[in-house]
Coordinates of C-alpha atoms in Angstrom, one line a residue:
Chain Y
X1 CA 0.0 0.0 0.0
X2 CA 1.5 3.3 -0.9
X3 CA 2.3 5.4 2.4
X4 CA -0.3 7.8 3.7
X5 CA 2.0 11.0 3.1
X6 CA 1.8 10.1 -0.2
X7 CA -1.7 9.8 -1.1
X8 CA -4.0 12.6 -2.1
X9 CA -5.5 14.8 1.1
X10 CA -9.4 13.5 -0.3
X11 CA -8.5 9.9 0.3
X12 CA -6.9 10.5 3.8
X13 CA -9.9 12.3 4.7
X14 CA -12.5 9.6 3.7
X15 CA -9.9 6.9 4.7
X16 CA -10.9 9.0 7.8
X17 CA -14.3 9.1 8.1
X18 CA -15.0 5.5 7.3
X19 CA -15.4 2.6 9.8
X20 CA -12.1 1.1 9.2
X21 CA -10.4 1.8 12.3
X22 CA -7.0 3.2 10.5
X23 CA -6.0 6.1 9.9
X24 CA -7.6 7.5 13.1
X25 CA -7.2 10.1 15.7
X26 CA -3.7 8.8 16.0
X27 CA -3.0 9.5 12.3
X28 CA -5.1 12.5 12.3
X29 CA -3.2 14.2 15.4
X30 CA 0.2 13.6 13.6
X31 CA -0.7 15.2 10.6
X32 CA -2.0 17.9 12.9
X33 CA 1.6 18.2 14.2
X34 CA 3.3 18.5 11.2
X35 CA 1.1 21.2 9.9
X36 CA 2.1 22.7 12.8
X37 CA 5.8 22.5 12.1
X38 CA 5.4 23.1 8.3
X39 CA 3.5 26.6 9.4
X40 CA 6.4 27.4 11.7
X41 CA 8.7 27.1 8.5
X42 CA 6.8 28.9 6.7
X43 CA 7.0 31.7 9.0
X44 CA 10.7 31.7 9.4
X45 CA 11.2 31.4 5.8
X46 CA 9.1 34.4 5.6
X47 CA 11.3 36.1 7.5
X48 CA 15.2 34.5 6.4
X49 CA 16.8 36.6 3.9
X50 CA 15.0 40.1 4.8
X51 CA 17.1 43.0 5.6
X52 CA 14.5 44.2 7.7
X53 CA 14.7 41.0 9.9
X54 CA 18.5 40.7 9.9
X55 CA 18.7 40.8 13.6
X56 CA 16.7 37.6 13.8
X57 CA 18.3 35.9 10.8
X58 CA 20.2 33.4 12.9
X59 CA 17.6 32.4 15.3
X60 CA 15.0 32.2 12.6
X61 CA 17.7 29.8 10.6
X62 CA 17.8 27.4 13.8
X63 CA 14.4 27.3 14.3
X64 CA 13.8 26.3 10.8
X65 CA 16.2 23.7 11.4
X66 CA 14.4 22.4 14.0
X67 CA 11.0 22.7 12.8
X68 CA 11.6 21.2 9.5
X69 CA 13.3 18.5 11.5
X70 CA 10.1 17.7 13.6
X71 CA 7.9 18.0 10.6
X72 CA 9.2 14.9 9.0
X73 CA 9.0 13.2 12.2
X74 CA 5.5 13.7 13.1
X75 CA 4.7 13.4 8.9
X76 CA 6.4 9.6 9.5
X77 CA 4.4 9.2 12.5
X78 CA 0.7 9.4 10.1
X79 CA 1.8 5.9 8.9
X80 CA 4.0 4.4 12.1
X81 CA 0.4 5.1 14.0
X82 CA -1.4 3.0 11.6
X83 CA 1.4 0.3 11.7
X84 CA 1.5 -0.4 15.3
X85 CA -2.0 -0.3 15.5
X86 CA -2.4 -3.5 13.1
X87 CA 0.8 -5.2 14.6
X88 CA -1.9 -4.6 17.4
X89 CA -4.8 -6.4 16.1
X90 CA -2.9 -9.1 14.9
X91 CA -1.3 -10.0 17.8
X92 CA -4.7 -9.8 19.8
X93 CA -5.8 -12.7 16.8
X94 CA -3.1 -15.1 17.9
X95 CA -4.4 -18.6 19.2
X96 CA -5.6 -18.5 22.9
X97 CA -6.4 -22.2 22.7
X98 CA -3.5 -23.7 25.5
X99 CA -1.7 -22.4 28.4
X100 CA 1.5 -21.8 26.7
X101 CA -0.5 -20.0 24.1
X102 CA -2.2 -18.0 26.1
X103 CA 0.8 -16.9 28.4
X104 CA 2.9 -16.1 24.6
X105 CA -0.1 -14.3 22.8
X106 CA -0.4 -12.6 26.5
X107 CA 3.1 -11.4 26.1
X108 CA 3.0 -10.3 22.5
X109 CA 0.4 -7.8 23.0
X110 CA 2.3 -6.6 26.0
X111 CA 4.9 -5.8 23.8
X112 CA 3.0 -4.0 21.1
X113 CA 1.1 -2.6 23.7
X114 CA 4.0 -0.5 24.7
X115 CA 5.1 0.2 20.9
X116 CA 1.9 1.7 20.5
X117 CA 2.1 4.1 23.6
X118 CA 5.8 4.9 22.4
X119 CA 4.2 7.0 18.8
X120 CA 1.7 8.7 20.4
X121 CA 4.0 9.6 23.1
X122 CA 6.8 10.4 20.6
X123 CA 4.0 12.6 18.7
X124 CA 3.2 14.7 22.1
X125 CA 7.0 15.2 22.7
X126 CA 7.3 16.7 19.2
X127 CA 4.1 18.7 19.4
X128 CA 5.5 20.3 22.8
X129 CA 8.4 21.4 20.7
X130 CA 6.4 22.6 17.7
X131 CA 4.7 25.2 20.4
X132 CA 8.2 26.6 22.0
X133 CA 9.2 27.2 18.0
X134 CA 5.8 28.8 17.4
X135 CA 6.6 30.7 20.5
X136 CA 9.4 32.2 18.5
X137 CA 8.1 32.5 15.4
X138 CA 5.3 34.2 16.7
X139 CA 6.9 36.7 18.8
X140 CA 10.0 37.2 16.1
X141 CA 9.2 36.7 12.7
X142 CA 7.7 38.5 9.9
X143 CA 4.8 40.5 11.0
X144 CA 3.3 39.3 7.9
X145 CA 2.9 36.1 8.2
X146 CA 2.3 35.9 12.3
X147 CA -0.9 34.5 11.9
X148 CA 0.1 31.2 10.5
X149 CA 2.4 31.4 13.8
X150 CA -1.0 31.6 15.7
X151 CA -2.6 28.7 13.3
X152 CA 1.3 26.4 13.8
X153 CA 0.5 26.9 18.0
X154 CA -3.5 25.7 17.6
X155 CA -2.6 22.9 15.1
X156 CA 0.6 21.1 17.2
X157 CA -1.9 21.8 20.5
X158 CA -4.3 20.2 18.9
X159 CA -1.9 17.1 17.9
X160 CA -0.3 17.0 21.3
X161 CA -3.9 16.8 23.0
X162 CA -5.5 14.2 20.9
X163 CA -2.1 12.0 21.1
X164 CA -2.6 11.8 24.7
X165 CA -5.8 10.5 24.4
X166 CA -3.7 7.6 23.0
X167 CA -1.2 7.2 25.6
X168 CA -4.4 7.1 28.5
X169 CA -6.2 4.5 25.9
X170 CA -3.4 1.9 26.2
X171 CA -2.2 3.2 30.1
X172 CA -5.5 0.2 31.6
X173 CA -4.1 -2.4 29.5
X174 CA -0.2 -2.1 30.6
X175 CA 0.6 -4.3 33.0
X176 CA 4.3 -3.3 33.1
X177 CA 3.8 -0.4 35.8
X178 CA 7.0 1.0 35.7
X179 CA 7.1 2.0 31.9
X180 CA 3.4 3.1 32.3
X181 CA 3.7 5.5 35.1
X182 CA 6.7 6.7 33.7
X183 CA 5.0 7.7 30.3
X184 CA 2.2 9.5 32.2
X185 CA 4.3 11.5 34.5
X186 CA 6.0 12.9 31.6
X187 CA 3.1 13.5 30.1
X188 CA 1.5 15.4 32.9
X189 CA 4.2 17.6 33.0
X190 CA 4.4 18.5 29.2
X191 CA 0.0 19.3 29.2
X192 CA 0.6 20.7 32.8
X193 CA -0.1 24.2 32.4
X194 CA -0.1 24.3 28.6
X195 CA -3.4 25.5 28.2
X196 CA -1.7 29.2 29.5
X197 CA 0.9 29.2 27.3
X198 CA -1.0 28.7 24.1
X199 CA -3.2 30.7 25.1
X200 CA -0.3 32.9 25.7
X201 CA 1.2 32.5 22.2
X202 CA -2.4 33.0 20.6
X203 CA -2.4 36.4 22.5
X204 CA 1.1 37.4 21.4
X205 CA -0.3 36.7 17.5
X206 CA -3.6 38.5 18.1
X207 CA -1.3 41.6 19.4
X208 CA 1.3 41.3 16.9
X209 CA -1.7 41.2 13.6
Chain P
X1 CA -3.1 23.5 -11.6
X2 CA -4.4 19.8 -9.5
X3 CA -6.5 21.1 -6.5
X4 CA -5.1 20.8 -3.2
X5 CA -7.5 18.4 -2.2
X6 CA -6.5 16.0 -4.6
X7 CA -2.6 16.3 -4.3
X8 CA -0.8 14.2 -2.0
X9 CA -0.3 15.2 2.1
X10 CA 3.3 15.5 1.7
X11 CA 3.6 17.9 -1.2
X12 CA 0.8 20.1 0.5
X13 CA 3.0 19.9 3.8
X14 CA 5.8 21.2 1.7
X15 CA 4.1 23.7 -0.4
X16 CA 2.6 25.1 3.5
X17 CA 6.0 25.3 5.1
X18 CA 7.9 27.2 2.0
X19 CA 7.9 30.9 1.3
X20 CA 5.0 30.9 -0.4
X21 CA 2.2 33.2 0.9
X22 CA -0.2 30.1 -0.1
X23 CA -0.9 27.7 1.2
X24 CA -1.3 29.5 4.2
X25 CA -2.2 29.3 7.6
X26 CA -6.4 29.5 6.6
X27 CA -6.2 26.3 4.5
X28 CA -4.4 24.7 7.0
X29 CA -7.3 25.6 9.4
X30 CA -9.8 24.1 6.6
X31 CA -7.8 21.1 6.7
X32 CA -7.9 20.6 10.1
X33 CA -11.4 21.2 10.3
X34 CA -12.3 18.9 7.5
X35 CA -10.5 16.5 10.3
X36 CA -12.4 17.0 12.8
X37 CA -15.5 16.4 10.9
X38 CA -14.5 13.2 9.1
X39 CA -13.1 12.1 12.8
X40 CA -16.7 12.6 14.0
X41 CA -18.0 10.5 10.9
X42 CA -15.3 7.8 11.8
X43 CA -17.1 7.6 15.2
X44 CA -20.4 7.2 14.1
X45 CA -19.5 4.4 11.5
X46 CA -18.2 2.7 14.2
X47 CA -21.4 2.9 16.1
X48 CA -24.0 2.6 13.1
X49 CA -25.4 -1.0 11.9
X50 CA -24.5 -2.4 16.4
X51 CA -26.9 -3.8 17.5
X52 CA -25.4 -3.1 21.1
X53 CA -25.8 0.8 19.8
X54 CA -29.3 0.5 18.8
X55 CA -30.8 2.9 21.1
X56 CA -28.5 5.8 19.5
X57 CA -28.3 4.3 15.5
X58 CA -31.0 7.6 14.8
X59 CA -29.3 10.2 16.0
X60 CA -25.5 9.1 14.6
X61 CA -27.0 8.7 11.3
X62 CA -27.9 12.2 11.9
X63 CA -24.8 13.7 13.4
X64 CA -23.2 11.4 10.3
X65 CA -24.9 13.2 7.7
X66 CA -24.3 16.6 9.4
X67 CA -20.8 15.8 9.2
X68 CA -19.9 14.7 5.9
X69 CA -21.4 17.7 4.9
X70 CA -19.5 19.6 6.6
X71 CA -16.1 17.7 6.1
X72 CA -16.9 18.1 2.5
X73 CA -17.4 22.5 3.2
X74 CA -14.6 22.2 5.0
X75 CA -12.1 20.5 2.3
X76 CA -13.3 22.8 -0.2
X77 CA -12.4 25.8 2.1
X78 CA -8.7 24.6 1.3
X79 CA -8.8 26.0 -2.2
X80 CA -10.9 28.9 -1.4
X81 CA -8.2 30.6 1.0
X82 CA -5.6 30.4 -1.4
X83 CA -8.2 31.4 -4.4
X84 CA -9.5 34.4 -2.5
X85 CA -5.9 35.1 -0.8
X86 CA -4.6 35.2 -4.9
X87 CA -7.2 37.1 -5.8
X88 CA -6.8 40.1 -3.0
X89 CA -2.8 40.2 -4.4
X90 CA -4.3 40.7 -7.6
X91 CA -6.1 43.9 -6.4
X92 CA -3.6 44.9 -4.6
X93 CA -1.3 44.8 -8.0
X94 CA -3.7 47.1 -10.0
X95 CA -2.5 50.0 -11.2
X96 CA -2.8 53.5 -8.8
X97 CA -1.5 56.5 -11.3
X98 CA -4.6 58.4 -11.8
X99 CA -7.3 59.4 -9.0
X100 CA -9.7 57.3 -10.9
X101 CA -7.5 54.1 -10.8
X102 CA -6.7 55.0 -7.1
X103 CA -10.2 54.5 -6.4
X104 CA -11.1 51.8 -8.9
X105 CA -8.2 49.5 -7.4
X106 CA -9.5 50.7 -3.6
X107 CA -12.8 49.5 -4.2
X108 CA -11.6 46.2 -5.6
X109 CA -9.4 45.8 -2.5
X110 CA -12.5 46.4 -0.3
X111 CA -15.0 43.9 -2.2
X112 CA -12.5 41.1 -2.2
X113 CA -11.2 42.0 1.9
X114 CA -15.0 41.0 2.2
X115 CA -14.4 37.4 0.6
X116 CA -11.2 37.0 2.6
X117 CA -12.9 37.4 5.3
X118 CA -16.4 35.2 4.6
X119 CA -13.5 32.5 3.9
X120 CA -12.3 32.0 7.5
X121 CA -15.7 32.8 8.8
X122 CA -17.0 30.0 7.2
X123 CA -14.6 27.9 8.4
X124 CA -15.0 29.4 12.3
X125 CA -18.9 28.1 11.3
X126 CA -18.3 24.8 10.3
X127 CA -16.1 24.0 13.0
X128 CA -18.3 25.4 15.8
X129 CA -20.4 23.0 14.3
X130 CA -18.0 20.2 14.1
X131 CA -17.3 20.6 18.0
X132 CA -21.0 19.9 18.7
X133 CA -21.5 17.1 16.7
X134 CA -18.1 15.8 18.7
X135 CA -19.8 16.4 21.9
X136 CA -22.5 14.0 20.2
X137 CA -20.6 11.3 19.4
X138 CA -18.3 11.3 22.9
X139 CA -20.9 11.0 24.8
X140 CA -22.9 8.2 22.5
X141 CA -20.6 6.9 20.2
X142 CA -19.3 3.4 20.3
X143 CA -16.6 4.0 23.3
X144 CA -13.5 1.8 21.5
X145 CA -14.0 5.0 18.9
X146 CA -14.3 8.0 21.7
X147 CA -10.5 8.8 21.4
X148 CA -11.2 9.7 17.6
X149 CA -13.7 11.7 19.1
X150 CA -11.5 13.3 21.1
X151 CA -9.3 13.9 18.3
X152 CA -12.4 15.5 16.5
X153 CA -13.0 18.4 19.3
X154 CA -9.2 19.3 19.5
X155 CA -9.0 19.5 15.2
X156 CA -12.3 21.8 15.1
X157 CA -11.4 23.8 18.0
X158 CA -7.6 24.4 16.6
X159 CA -9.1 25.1 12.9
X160 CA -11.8 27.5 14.6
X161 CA -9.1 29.3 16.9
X162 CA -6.5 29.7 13.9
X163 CA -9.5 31.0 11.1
X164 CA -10.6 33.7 13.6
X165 CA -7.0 35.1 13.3
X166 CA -7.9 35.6 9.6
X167 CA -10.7 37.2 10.2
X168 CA -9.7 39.7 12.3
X169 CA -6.0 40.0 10.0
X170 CA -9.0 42.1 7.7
X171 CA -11.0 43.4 9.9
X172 CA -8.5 46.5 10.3
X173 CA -8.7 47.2 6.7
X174 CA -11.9 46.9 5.9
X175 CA -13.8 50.3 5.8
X176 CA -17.0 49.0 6.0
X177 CA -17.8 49.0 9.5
X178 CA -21.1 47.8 9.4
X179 CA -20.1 44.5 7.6
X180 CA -17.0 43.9 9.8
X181 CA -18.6 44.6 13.1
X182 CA -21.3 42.4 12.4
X183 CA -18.4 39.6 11.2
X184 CA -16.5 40.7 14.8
X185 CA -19.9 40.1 17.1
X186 CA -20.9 36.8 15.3
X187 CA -16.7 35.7 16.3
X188 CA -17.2 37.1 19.6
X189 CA -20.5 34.8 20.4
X190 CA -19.1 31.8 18.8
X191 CA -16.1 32.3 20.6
X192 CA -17.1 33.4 23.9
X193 CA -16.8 30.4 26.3
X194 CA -15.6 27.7 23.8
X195 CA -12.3 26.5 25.9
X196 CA -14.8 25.5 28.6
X197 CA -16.9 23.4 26.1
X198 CA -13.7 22.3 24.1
X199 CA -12.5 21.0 27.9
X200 CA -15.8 19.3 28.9
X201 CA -16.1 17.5 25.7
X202 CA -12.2 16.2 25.8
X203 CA -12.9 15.0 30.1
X204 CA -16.0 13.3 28.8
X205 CA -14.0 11.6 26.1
X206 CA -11.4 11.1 28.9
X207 CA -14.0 9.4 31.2
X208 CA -14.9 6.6 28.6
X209 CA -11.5 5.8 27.6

């Protein structure tokens, strides 16, 4: 099957809306992200190259680096989404029919279990970065173009809240308490108090329009 | 040239993050909006035709139809950004020698700020409607699905939040005052409040994870 980032937009969307359970909000949330990234590009490379912004020029340049960076990861994550959640499924079809195959198809999912908390965890990660670069973009770059700033902050918020929703989904089924409460501490402390400082950053766009 | 909707995700997440003025933040909003909507959809083809659902199947055929409607308004609001944003640089280009061309190309500017601006409120309407049809299906849709509905609230409520920045982007050049207040009051009611119902929707989707 050719990869998602490669298809046409229409038939993401009604691969979307239809009852096949991938793409979904996991999918949806990292293409989200990267629109977030790509609009934090586009606002820097709005500004690179203007005398006017000169003074910026070299923070601008790293945080095109850096977004640009994240944008292909969270663009890879649409499809590594959809791939661990049919590793998923498959492994919950393994044969429950002895012990031993119980305790084996028991331990598989276990395993995926953990691969599927890891993307949407990986997703929230880069989506709390996309906001500190819109941060930036928003307060520093072209005046012209702040308002995609505003729309980069709403979309990776957006991503980074709907790929928690994932990480909670799978947190009831982990039985290996140590890796769970680990993932949900750090996420508590990236959504702890994000709410303000998007808000924050929309406020700083609004001012700056 | 192909229509956005029908090019493939990465060239449009390329086209968004160059220096291009278009793709721009407001069809990044559309897209996220059209999301939403087809993540709603997503939810209530997972609940439609079960018999466990039976009691809801009437109303999420309902909120399904209501939504592919507006998925479809949404991913046609791509092209219209960039279509109405190429349009308002075209007016902006006409000639200003004479007095009579300086008003000619003024008034041009002025009819077409007025499409740039039904644009993104078109888009701050569908979404608002998109977040209540998400409330809809978190609270009745088939619970292994409420995470996509999750995902639905947090893409309309980002697309909303990032097309009212468009809006009011024209709202200080546009001289009729009667138009743009109006536009300005029906933001501020669809606006007012919306975090709290954006948050009560996500810790209901949260509750029946």
């Amino acid at each position: 099957m050719t990869e998602i980032k490669h298809q046409p937009i229409q038939n993401f969307l009604d691969e979307l809306a239809s009852k096949s359970a991938t793409p979904g909000g996991g999918s949806a949330a990292a293409l989200m992200g990267a629109q977030g990234a790509a609009l934090v590009s586009m606002v820097c490379n709005l500004t690179i190259g203007k005398p006017k912004f000169a003074e910026v020029e070299v923070e601008m340049q790293e945080v095109l680096g850096k977004a640009e960076a994240l944008r292909s990861e969270l663009t890879n994550l649409i499809q590594a989404d959809i791939a661990v959640f049919n590793q998923l499924m498959s492994k919950y079809g393994l044969p429950k029919d002895t012990d031993e195959e119980k305790v084996q198809r028991s331990a598989a999912i276990q395993d995926v279990l953990k691969a599927a908390t890891d993307v949407p965890m990986q997703c929230v990660r880069a989506c709390a970065k996309v906001i500190q670069l819109s941060k930036i973009a928003a307060e520093k770059g072209n005046p012209h173009a702040v308002s995609d700033a505003g729309a980069a902050v709403m979309a990776a918020y957006g991503a980074l809240k709907s790929s928690a929703l994932n990480v909670y989904i799978n947190a009831g089924s982990i039985k290996d308490t140590i890796y769970i409460e680990a993932q949900l501490a750090e996420l508590e402390q990236v959504t702890q108090g994000i709410e303000q400082v998007v808000d924050s950053i929309y406020q700083t766009v609004k001012a700056r329009l």
